Tab-separated table of C-alpha atoms in Angstrom:
chain	number	residue	atom	x	y	z
L	1	UNK	CA	-36.560	32.965	33.677
L	2	UNK	CA	-34.377	31.409	31.067
L	3	UNK	CA	-30.793	32.607	30.504
L	4	UNK	CA	-30.674	33.747	26.856
L	5	UNK	CA	-27.402	33.008	25.117
L	6	UNK	CA	-26.041	35.171	22.498
L	7	UNK	CA	-25.201	33.858	18.993
L	8	UNK	CA	-21.666	33.989	17.994
L	9	UNK	CA	-21.880	36.715	15.576
L	10	UNK	CA	-19.918	40.013	15.494
L	11	UNK	CA	-23.102	42.082	14.886
L	12	UNK	CA	-24.711	40.866	18.121
L	13	UNK	CA	-21.627	41.493	20.415
L	14	UNK	CA	-21.880	45.063	21.117
L	15	UNK	CA	-19.511	47.982	20.875
L	16	UNK	CA	-16.795	46.410	22.950
L	17	UNK	CA	-16.634	43.361	20.654
L	18	UNK	CA	-15.435	45.861	18.026
L	19	UNK	CA	-13.015	47.369	20.637
L	20	UNK	CA	-11.605	43.897	21.429
L	21	UNK	CA	-11.232	43.009	17.900
L	22	UNK	CA	-9.629	46.329	16.957
L	23	UNK	CA	-7.113	46.115	19.692
L	24	UNK	CA	-6.435	42.342	19.458
L	25	UNK	CA	-3.335	42.463	17.525
L	26	UNK	CA	-1.835	45.051	20.035
L	27	UNK	CA	-3.125	42.957	22.968
L	28	UNK	CA	-1.374	39.874	21.448
L	29	UNK	CA	1.814	41.821	20.938
L	30	UNK	CA	1.941	43.019	24.530
L	31	UNK	CA	1.257	39.593	26.041
L	32	UNK	CA	3.871	37.585	23.942
L	33	UNK	CA	4.961	35.876	26.977
L	34	UNK	CA	4.905	32.051	27.140
L	35	UNK	CA	2.960	30.842	30.049
L	36	UNK	CA	2.678	27.280	31.008
L	37	UNK	CA	-0.655	26.887	32.635
L	38	UNK	CA	-0.468	23.119	33.253
L	39	UNK	CA	0.458	23.807	36.848
L	40	UNK	CA	-2.714	25.656	37.411
L	41	UNK	CA	-4.871	23.055	35.686
L	42	UNK	CA	-3.387	20.527	38.006
L	43	UNK	CA	-3.421	22.496	41.119
L	44	UNK	CA	-6.847	24.174	40.832
L	45	UNK	CA	-9.136	22.847	38.148
L	46	UNK	CA	-8.729	18.925	38.251
L	47	UNK	CA	-8.064	18.839	42.129
L	48	UNK	CA	-10.607	21.252	43.277
L	49	UNK	CA	-13.200	21.951	40.717
L	50	UNK	CA	-14.047	18.731	38.951
L	51	UNK	CA	-17.914	18.567	38.489
L	52	UNK	CA	-19.808	20.122	41.450
L	53	UNK	CA	-17.164	18.841	44.195
L	54	UNK	CA	-16.398	21.266	46.818
L	55	UNK	CA	-12.978	21.666	48.209
L	56	UNK	CA	-11.961	18.875	50.410
L	57	UNK	CA	-9.255	20.223	52.632
L	58	UNK	CA	-7.472	19.996	56.070
L	59	UNK	CA	-8.631	22.490	58.526
L	60	UNK	CA	-5.824	24.890	59.293
L	61	UNK	CA	-7.530	26.899	61.927
L	62	UNK	CA	-10.560	27.398	64.097
L	63	UNK	CA	-13.784	29.314	63.226
L	64	UNK	CA	-14.412	32.752	64.734
L	65	UNK	CA	-17.738	33.799	66.293
L	66	UNK	CA	-19.758	36.200	64.372
L	67	UNK	CA	-23.370	37.528	64.027
L	68	UNK	CA	-24.365	34.741	61.509
L	69	UNK	CA	-23.064	31.482	60.570
L	70	UNK	CA	-19.908	31.368	58.572
L	71	UNK	CA	-20.180	28.957	55.649
L	72	UNK	CA	-19.770	25.387	57.052
L	73	UNK	CA	-16.665	24.511	54.740
L	74	UNK	CA	-14.795	27.720	55.600
L	75	UNK	CA	-11.360	27.299	57.340
L	76	UNK	CA	-9.646	30.317	58.974
L	77	UNK	CA	-5.937	30.395	59.617
L	78	UNK	CA	-5.016	30.211	63.310
L	79	UNK	CA	-4.773	33.294	65.506
L	80	UNK	CA	-0.977	33.006	65.576
L	81	UNK	CA	-0.754	32.811	61.757
L	82	UNK	CA	-3.043	35.848	61.393
L	83	UNK	CA	-1.275	37.873	63.927
L	84	UNK	CA	2.152	37.287	61.978
L	85	UNK	CA	0.753	38.017	58.598
L	86	UNK	CA	0.729	41.280	56.697
L	87	UNK	CA	-0.986	39.881	53.625
L	88	UNK	CA	-3.464	37.146	53.077
L	89	UNK	CA	-4.483	36.171	49.533
L	90	UNK	CA	-6.540	33.480	47.633
L	91	UNK	CA	-6.113	32.262	44.137
L	92	UNK	CA	-8.935	31.073	41.671
L	93	UNK	CA	-7.865	31.159	38.163
L	94	UNK	CA	-10.807	29.584	36.529
L	95	UNK	CA	-8.647	27.620	34.195
L	96	UNK	CA	-11.587	25.985	32.436
L	97	UNK	CA	-13.335	29.367	31.716
L	98	UNK	CA	-11.413	30.474	28.612
L	99	UNK	CA	-11.917	31.615	25.060
L	100	UNK	CA	-8.960	31.616	22.875
L	101	UNK	CA	-7.676	35.082	21.954
L	102	UNK	CA	-10.136	36.715	24.366
L	103	UNK	CA	-8.495	39.394	26.559
L	104	UNK	CA	-10.216	37.872	29.684
L	105	UNK	CA	-8.410	34.739	29.372
L	106	UNK	CA	-7.107	31.855	31.670
L	107	UNK	CA	-3.611	33.295	31.366
L	108	UNK	CA	-4.242	36.259	33.587
L	109	UNK	CA	-4.120	34.785	37.080
L	110	UNK	CA	-1.166	32.465	36.292
L	111	UNK	CA	0.820	35.372	34.979
L	112	UNK	CA	0.370	37.165	38.299
L	113	UNK	CA	1.164	34.012	40.346
L	114	UNK	CA	4.266	33.399	38.264
L	115	UNK	CA	5.368	36.975	38.845
L	116	UNK	CA	4.827	36.789	42.614
L	117	UNK	CA	7.006	33.549	42.682
L	118	UNK	CA	9.684	35.172	40.545
L	119	UNK	CA	9.679	38.292	42.700
L	120	UNK	CA	9.775	36.296	45.919
L	121	UNK	CA	6.414	37.708	47.083
L	122	UNK	CA	4.984	34.424	48.409
L	123	UNK	CA	5.073	32.597	51.780
L	124	UNK	CA	7.797	30.350	50.303
L	125	UNK	CA	10.157	33.278	50.528
L	126	UNK	CA	8.519	35.573	53.071
L	127	UNK	CA	7.486	33.037	55.550
L	128	UNK	CA	4.681	34.023	58.122
L	129	UNK	CA	4.252	37.564	56.599
L	130	UNK	CA	2.196	36.089	53.819
L	131	UNK	CA	-0.668	33.424	53.866
L	132	UNK	CA	-2.140	31.983	50.800
L	133	UNK	CA	-5.620	30.653	51.560
L	134	UNK	CA	-5.796	27.264	49.942
L	135	UNK	CA	-8.759	25.941	51.956
L	136	UNK	CA	-11.929	27.595	51.087
L	137	UNK	CA	-15.212	26.478	49.682
L	138	UNK	CA	-17.211	27.944	46.852
L	139	UNK	CA	-19.863	30.532	47.487
L	140	UNK	CA	-23.358	29.152	47.771
L	141	UNK	CA	-26.239	29.940	45.642
L	142	UNK	CA	-27.735	31.896	48.487
L	143	UNK	CA	-24.566	34.021	48.648
L	144	UNK	CA	-24.816	34.770	45.036
L	145	UNK	CA	-28.536	35.412	45.311
L	146	UNK	CA	-27.886	38.156	47.905
L	147	UNK	CA	-27.000	40.301	44.740
L	148	UNK	CA	-28.137	38.495	41.749
L	149	UNK	CA	-31.679	37.317	40.811
L	150	UNK	CA	-32.144	33.766	41.433
L	151	UNK	CA	-33.703	33.203	38.031
L	152	UNK	CA	-30.266	34.420	36.467
L	153	UNK	CA	-28.318	32.100	38.768
L	154	UNK	CA	-30.398	29.063	37.971
L	155	UNK	CA	-30.510	29.926	34.356
L	156	UNK	CA	-26.785	30.072	34.142
L	157	UNK	CA	-26.487	26.750	35.975
L	158	UNK	CA	-28.744	25.152	33.399
L	159	UNK	CA	-26.760	26.719	30.474
L	160	UNK	CA	-23.785	24.746	31.383
L	161	UNK	CA	-25.364	21.720	29.492
L	162	UNK	CA	-25.548	23.828	26.373
L	163	UNK	CA	-21.941	25.143	26.896
L	164	UNK	CA	-20.855	21.404	27.368
L	165	UNK	CA	-22.247	20.482	24.151
L	166	UNK	CA	-20.993	23.416	22.051
L	167	UNK	CA	-17.726	23.956	24.006
L	168	UNK	CA	-18.378	27.743	24.428
L	169	UNK	CA	-21.465	29.935	24.384
L	170	UNK	CA	-21.980	33.863	24.689
L	171	UNK	CA	-24.226	34.785	27.568
L	172	UNK	CA	-24.000	38.396	27.059
L	173	UNK	CA	-23.258	40.386	23.926
L	174	UNK	CA	-21.854	43.691	25.281
L	175	UNK	CA	-18.602	42.220	26.425
L	176	UNK	CA	-18.721	39.835	24.940
L	177	UNK	CA	-19.169	37.576	27.921
L	178	UNK	CA	-18.693	33.921	27.180
L	179	UNK	CA	-19.254	30.735	29.176
L	180	UNK	CA	-17.826	27.150	28.987
L	181	UNK	CA	-19.079	24.088	30.759
L	182	UNK	CA	-17.082	25.112	33.961
L	183	UNK	CA	-18.069	28.705	34.127
L	184	UNK	CA	-20.923	28.398	36.719
L	185	UNK	CA	-18.762	26.273	39.243
L	186	UNK	CA	-15.592	28.241	38.750
L	187	UNK	CA	-17.559	31.564	39.283
L	188	UNK	CA	-18.803	30.260	42.522
L	189	UNK	CA	-15.216	29.331	43.445
L	190	UNK	CA	-14.043	32.914	42.577
L	191	UNK	CA	-16.769	34.358	44.704
L	192	UNK	CA	-15.943	31.987	47.625
L	193	UNK	CA	-12.261	32.875	47.519
L	194	UNK	CA	-13.331	36.538	48.409
L	195	UNK	CA	-15.678	35.448	51.011
L	196	UNK	CA	-12.977	33.437	52.647
L	197	UNK	CA	-10.817	36.476	52.765
L	198	UNK	CA	-13.452	38.501	54.463
L	199	UNK	CA	-13.716	35.818	57.108
L	200	UNK	CA	-10.063	35.769	57.652
L	201	UNK	CA	-9.428	39.578	57.607
L	202	UNK	CA	-12.423	40.027	60.056
L	203	UNK	CA	-11.036	37.234	62.373
L	204	UNK	CA	-7.596	39.033	62.436
L	205	UNK	CA	-9.204	42.315	63.164
L	206	UNK	CA	-10.544	40.981	66.418
L	207	UNK	CA	-6.978	40.683	67.882
L	208	UNK	CA	-5.143	43.328	66.023
L	209	UNK	CA	-5.522	46.895	64.884
L	210	UNK	CA	-3.297	46.211	62.029
L	211	UNK	CA	-4.595	42.905	60.502
L	212	UNK	CA	-3.464	41.462	57.328
L	213	UNK	CA	-5.024	42.975	54.068
L	214	UNK	CA	-6.762	40.447	51.822
L	215	UNK	CA	-6.327	40.090	48.114
L	216	UNK	CA	-8.462	37.809	45.898
L	217	UNK	CA	-6.647	36.735	42.702
L	218	UNK	CA	-9.755	35.569	40.929
L	219	UNK	CA	-11.620	35.481	37.716
L	220	UNK	CA	-14.008	35.839	36.045
L	221	UNK	CA	-14.016	39.472	37.178
L	222	UNK	CA	-17.372	40.940	38.684
L	223	UNK	CA	-17.961	44.530	38.745
L	224	UNK	CA	-19.930	44.712	35.353
L	225	UNK	CA	-22.323	41.927	36.237
L	226	UNK	CA	-25.707	43.465	37.153
L	227	UNK	CA	-28.213	42.071	39.435
L	228	UNK	CA	-30.216	40.479	36.531
L	229	UNK	CA	-27.305	38.938	34.615
L	230	UNK	CA	-23.766	38.903	33.197
L	231	UNK	CA	-22.086	41.729	31.445
L	232	UNK	CA	-18.693	42.863	30.186
L	233	UNK	CA	-16.654	39.777	30.799
L	234	UNK	CA	-18.224	39.490	34.260
L	235	UNK	CA	-20.263	36.660	35.617
L	236	UNK	CA	-20.994	37.198	39.277
L	237	UNK	CA	-20.473	40.421	41.229
L	238	UNK	CA	-17.657	39.302	43.545
L	239	UNK	CA	-17.065	42.541	45.401
L	240	UNK	CA	-20.825	43.125	45.720
L	241	UNK	CA	-21.424	39.535	47.065
L	242	UNK	CA	-18.548	40.070	49.567
L	243	UNK	CA	-20.151	43.385	50.754
L	244	UNK	CA	-23.572	41.677	51.519
L	245	UNK	CA	-21.700	38.782	53.150
L	246	UNK	CA	-19.707	41.129	55.398
L	247	UNK	CA	-23.066	42.834	56.343
L	248	UNK	CA	-25.107	39.587	56.922
L	249	UNK	CA	-22.386	37.338	58.505
L	250	UNK	CA	-20.123	39.665	60.300
L	251	UNK	CA	-22.450	42.430	61.181
L	252	UNK	CA	-20.271	45.121	59.441
L	253	UNK	CA	-22.993	47.290	58.435
L	254	UNK	CA	-21.364	50.095	56.496
L	255	UNK	CA	-19.200	49.062	53.474
L	256	UNK	CA	-17.091	51.282	51.557
L	257	UNK	CA	-16.288	50.118	47.984
L	258	UNK	CA	-13.538	51.744	45.964
L	259	UNK	CA	-13.410	50.784	42.258
L	260	UNK	CA	-10.211	51.960	40.407
L	261	UNK	CA	-10.722	49.785	37.219
L	262	UNK	CA	-10.504	51.910	34.121
L	263	UNK	CA	-14.170	50.887	33.372
L	264	UNK	CA	-17.119	52.031	35.393
L	265	UNK	CA	-18.352	49.251	37.716
L	266	UNK	CA	-21.882	49.564	36.655
L	267	UNK	CA	-22.984	46.221	38.272
L	268	UNK	CA	-21.838	47.213	41.671
L	269	UNK	CA	-23.270	50.697	41.100
L	270	UNK	CA	-26.677	49.117	40.402
L	271	UNK	CA	-26.679	46.757	43.194
L	272	UNK	CA	-26.259	49.445	45.792
L	273	UNK	CA	-27.738	52.550	44.064
L	274	UNK	CA	-30.573	52.898	46.856
L	275	UNK	CA	-28.606	51.444	49.720
L	276	UNK	CA	-27.498	54.011	52.377
L	277	UNK	CA	-25.134	51.564	54.040
L	278	UNK	CA	-22.827	50.759	51.075
L	279	UNK	CA	-20.806	53.653	49.526
L	280	UNK	CA	-19.749	52.894	46.004
L	281	UNK	CA	-16.814	55.032	44.548
L	282	UNK	CA	-15.577	54.729	41.047
L	283	UNK	CA	-12.919	56.585	39.343
L	284	UNK	CA	-12.784	55.589	35.606
L	285	UNK	CA	-12.143	56.873	32.168
L	286	UNK	CA	-14.848	58.966	30.685
L	287	UNK	CA	-16.376	57.634	27.518
L	288	UNK	CA	-15.383	54.054	27.744
L	289	UNK	CA	-17.478	50.933	28.214
L	290	UNK	CA	-20.171	50.645	29.434
L	291	UNK	CA	-21.026	54.219	29.087
L	292	UNK	CA	-22.389	54.649	32.617
L	293	UNK	CA	-20.826	56.307	35.763
L	294	UNK	CA	-21.730	60.020	35.011
L	295	UNK	CA	-21.289	62.740	37.552
L	296	UNK	CA	-24.913	62.944	38.326
L	297	UNK	CA	-25.274	59.332	39.202
L	298	UNK	CA	-25.244	59.801	42.950
L	299	UNK	CA	-27.639	57.012	44.277
L	300	UNK	CA	-31.408	57.280	44.772
L	301	UNK	CA	-33.892	57.153	47.636
L	302	UNK	CA	-32.411	56.399	50.905
L	303	UNK	CA	-29.151	55.782	48.948
L	304	UNK	CA	-28.754	59.176	47.440
L	305	UNK	CA	-25.358	60.543	48.185
L	306	UNK	CA	-23.757	57.068	48.646
L	307	UNK	CA	-22.742	56.554	45.050
L	308	UNK	CA	-19.839	58.617	43.668
L	309	UNK	CA	-18.919	58.506	40.076
L	310	UNK	CA	-15.815	60.377	38.756
L	311	UNK	CA	-15.339	60.029	35.011
L	312	UNK	CA	-11.682	61.137	34.247
L	313	UNK	CA	-10.473	62.357	30.787
L	314	UNK	CA	-8.508	60.197	28.658
L	315	UNK	CA	-4.789	60.715	29.326
L	316	UNK	CA	-5.141	61.080	33.163
L	317	UNK	CA	-2.257	59.510	35.012
L	318	UNK	CA	-0.416	59.378	38.236
L	319	UNK	CA	-0.803	63.004	39.216
L	320	UNK	CA	-4.512	62.689	38.689
L	321	UNK	CA	-5.010	59.596	40.679
L	322	UNK	CA	-2.862	61.017	43.599
L	323	UNK	CA	-5.169	64.056	43.634
L	324	UNK	CA	-8.341	61.972	43.340
L	325	UNK	CA	-7.207	59.819	46.331
L	326	UNK	CA	-6.408	62.908	48.518
L	327	UNK	CA	-9.400	65.075	47.600
L	328	UNK	CA	-12.115	62.664	46.755
L	329	UNK	CA	-11.514	59.270	48.209
L	330	UNK	CA	-10.151	60.167	51.508
L	331	UNK	CA	-12.811	62.688	52.547
L	332	UNK	CA	-15.649	60.543	51.165
L	333	UNK	CA	-14.441	57.563	53.326
L	334	UNK	CA	-13.867	59.760	56.472
L	335	UNK	CA	-17.312	61.086	56.238
L	336	UNK	CA	-19.037	57.706	55.582
L	337	UNK	CA	-17.200	55.939	58.522
L	338	UNK	CA	-17.091	52.495	57.163
L	339	UNK	CA	-16.786	49.154	59.023
L	340	UNK	CA	-14.787	47.646	56.093
L	341	UNK	CA	-13.230	48.746	52.763
L	342	UNK	CA	-13.515	46.573	49.770
L	343	UNK	CA	-11.606	47.302	46.540
L	344	UNK	CA	-12.364	46.504	42.893
L	345	UNK	CA	-8.677	46.454	41.794
L	346	UNK	CA	-8.683	46.729	38.016
L	347	UNK	CA	-5.320	47.178	36.385
L	348	UNK	CA	-6.494	48.214	32.974
L	349	UNK	CA	-5.859	51.884	33.560
L	350	UNK	CA	-2.151	51.094	33.091
L	351	UNK	CA	-0.500	52.931	30.249
L	352	UNK	CA	0.446	49.754	28.582
L	353	UNK	CA	-3.092	48.233	28.758
L	354	UNK	CA	-4.756	48.008	25.363
L	355	UNK	CA	-8.347	48.361	26.135
L	356	UNK	CA	-8.527	51.983	27.359
L	357	UNK	CA	-6.566	55.350	27.419
L	358	UNK	CA	-5.446	56.310	30.832
L	359	UNK	CA	-1.788	56.363	31.761
L	360	UNK	CA	-1.393	54.999	35.187
L	361	UNK	CA	2.021	53.468	35.928
L	362	UNK	CA	2.937	50.517	38.113
L	363	UNK	CA	3.761	53.105	40.788
L	364	UNK	CA	0.268	54.458	40.686
L	365	UNK	CA	-1.012	51.032	41.873
L	366	UNK	CA	1.635	50.867	44.623
L	367	UNK	CA	0.407	54.283	45.863
L	368	UNK	CA	-3.258	53.187	45.754
L	369	UNK	CA	-2.695	49.949	47.730
L	370	UNK	CA	-0.454	51.684	50.339
L	371	UNK	CA	-2.812	54.535	50.826
L	372	UNK	CA	-5.982	52.432	50.973
L	373	UNK	CA	-4.419	50.088	53.494
L	374	UNK	CA	-3.479	53.101	55.654
L	375	UNK	CA	-7.077	54.493	55.162
L	376	UNK	CA	-8.681	51.222	56.429
L	377	UNK	CA	-6.214	51.173	59.511
L	378	UNK	CA	-7.425	54.676	60.299
L	379	UNK	CA	-11.122	54.228	59.708
L	380	UNK	CA	-12.231	50.600	60.188
L	381	UNK	CA	-9.575	48.680	62.205
L	382	UNK	CA	-7.591	47.686	59.074
L	383	UNK	CA	-10.298	45.506	57.599
L	384	UNK	CA	-9.676	45.669	53.850
L	385	UNK	CA	-9.938	43.137	50.938
L	386	UNK	CA	-8.927	43.743	47.273
L	387	UNK	CA	-10.638	41.912	44.386
L	388	UNK	CA	-8.983	41.520	40.902
L	389	UNK	CA	-10.976	43.000	38.218
L	390	UNK	CA	-9.533	43.960	34.847
L	391	UNK	CA	-6.053	44.115	33.511
L	392	UNK	CA	-5.280	42.666	30.082
L	393	UNK	CA	-1.656	43.310	29.369
L	394	UNK	CA	-0.171	40.401	31.267
L	395	UNK	CA	3.114	42.073	31.892
L	396	UNK	CA	1.874	45.331	33.396
L	397	UNK	CA	-0.859	43.416	35.249
L	398	UNK	CA	1.513	40.984	36.892
L	399	UNK	CA	4.030	43.790	37.683
L	400	UNK	CA	1.377	46.211	39.050
L	401	UNK	CA	-0.241	43.460	41.356
L	402	UNK	CA	3.225	42.533	42.554
L	403	UNK	CA	3.938	46.173	43.397
L	404	UNK	CA	0.537	46.249	45.132
L	405	UNK	CA	1.653	43.211	47.247
L	406	UNK	CA	4.884	45.134	48.082
L	407	UNK	CA	2.688	48.073	49.348
L	408	UNK	CA	0.552	45.861	51.495
L	409	UNK	CA	3.662	44.345	52.980
L	410	UNK	CA	5.376	47.544	53.655
L	411	UNK	CA	8.152	47.086	51.135
L	412	UNK	CA	9.464	49.736	48.850
L	413	UNK	CA	8.202	50.064	45.373
L	414	UNK	CA	10.199	48.589	42.461
L	415	UNK	CA	7.951	50.301	39.874
L	416	UNK	CA	10.962	52.168	38.574
L	417	UNK	CA	12.414	49.017	37.350
L	418	UNK	CA	9.437	48.336	35.123
L	419	UNK	CA	7.900	51.697	34.190
L	420	UNK	CA	9.251	53.685	31.400
L	421	UNK	CA	8.572	57.502	31.856
L	422	UNK	CA	9.533	58.173	28.212
L	423	UNK	CA	6.241	56.754	26.961
L	424	UNK	CA	4.135	59.003	29.250
L	425	UNK	CA	2.668	62.255	27.935
L	426	UNK	CA	1.327	65.453	29.511
L	427	UNK	CA	-1.838	64.823	31.576
L	428	UNK	CA	-4.906	66.927	30.658
L	429	UNK	CA	-4.567	68.877	33.906
L	430	UNK	CA	-7.061	71.472	33.204
L	431	UNK	CA	-9.913	69.017	32.390
L	432	UNK	CA	-8.864	66.816	35.370
L	433	UNK	CA	-9.237	69.792	37.669
L	434	UNK	CA	-12.611	70.641	36.340
L	435	UNK	CA	-13.734	67.016	36.882
L	436	UNK	CA	-12.453	66.900	40.372
L	437	UNK	CA	-13.864	70.286	41.232
L	438	UNK	CA	-17.142	69.323	39.832
L	439	UNK	CA	-17.420	66.093	41.822
L	440	UNK	CA	-16.420	67.796	44.933
L	441	UNK	CA	-19.155	70.290	44.515
L	442	UNK	CA	-21.724	67.679	43.913
L	443	UNK	CA	-20.816	65.747	46.958
L	444	UNK	CA	-19.943	68.702	49.156
L	445	UNK	CA	-16.442	67.538	49.718
C-alpha cells in the first residue's frame, strides 16, 4: 500500500484546517514568547537523530527480567536511582518535524523544558527526586506495527524521500498532518521515549509500591493516529503502542488508558475497540474535531463495555472535571482492575488554548495528575506513565505541565500564580450533570 500525500491546498485539508486558519492570529498572539530552539537542535536532533542512527549512549543501569525481551538498546536507571525518584521523564522534541505557523510546532516541547528549568523542576535542582531518561532507543517497526498497519509504516518511511525533495508534505488532510524528511525517524524516537519509561516504571515497581511516575514529553502527538494511518497532527499512536508493549514485554495484561485531551482520541479508541483487556476512557469537548467519541461508542464484540466516551459541553471547567474524575474515572478504573495506567495528557482544554472551548485551569491539571498518581498507587502498584498530546498555547501548556510535575512530586500547586479566575465564566452545570448521569447509566457506574 502506498501512502497517499495530500496536496497543499486549503480545500483538501478538512474542517480543522479552517479552524486552525481561523484561530491562527489568536494562537500567535498567545504564543508571543521568543524561544531559542538551538539548544534542542544541538541536544536532540543533530546528536541523536541524524539519518537512521540510533542513540549511542552509556549504560546507566541494568536490565530487568520480564516476560519478553526488552529492546536491546534500552537502558534502565539503577535500582538505587529508581528507589529515590518520584518522577522520571523523557524528552523527544522532534525538532526537524515542523511547519511554520502550524500550532503543532517544534516550539512546544522546548517551551515545556524551558519552563521546567526556570521553575527548578529538573534533576539539576531536585537531585535524585527526578530522573531524565536520556538513554533510550527509538521504537522498532515491530513496536509500531503492534498498532499500525505495516503498509502504513513502510509507506511513511518511503514518503520521506518526497518530503526531503519538497521540504514538507501533507500526509493527512483532516489535521492537517504534515511530514518533513525527519518525521519518520523522529516519530520512532517519540514512541521509543514512551516505551523506555514503561520499562523504567515497571522496573521500579518490582521493588516499591510507590514507584516514580513516568512522563513522556514527546511529539508528534499520537492519539488521533488510526491503525491505518496518520490523522489530526498525529503520526504514530504513542500511548497505544506503549499499551501493547506493556502487555507483550512486561506481561501487564490489563491496561487502563485515560485521555483528557480536549479532542477525542479516536485513534486509541479504534485500536482497542474490540479488546476486553484495554479500557479506553476519554473525556473531551462535544462537537469538536474529529467528531467521534459519542456516548454510545462503548466497544464491540469482546470489548463491549471497555470503551467509555464522555463528550462534555463547551464551557466545562474545573468543577466538571473534578466530578468526572470522582464519579466516572475512579469507579471505572476500580471495576476494571488495571495492571498499569497510561495517560494521554492533552493540555488543550485549558481556558487559554485557542483550538477549543473548555475552560480548565492549570489547577485542573494539577488535580488530574495528583489523583491519577494516587489511583495508580491504589490499583496497580503505582505503575503509571503520562504521554504528552495536545496543548497549543505555549504559556498555558508549559505552566500546566510544570504543575503536573509538581503534583507527581508531591509539591503544592502554584497554579494560582498563573491562573486568572476573572476570565472564567459559569460552567453549564445542568448540561454537565445530564452528560455525567447519562454515561453513568450507560456503563452502570
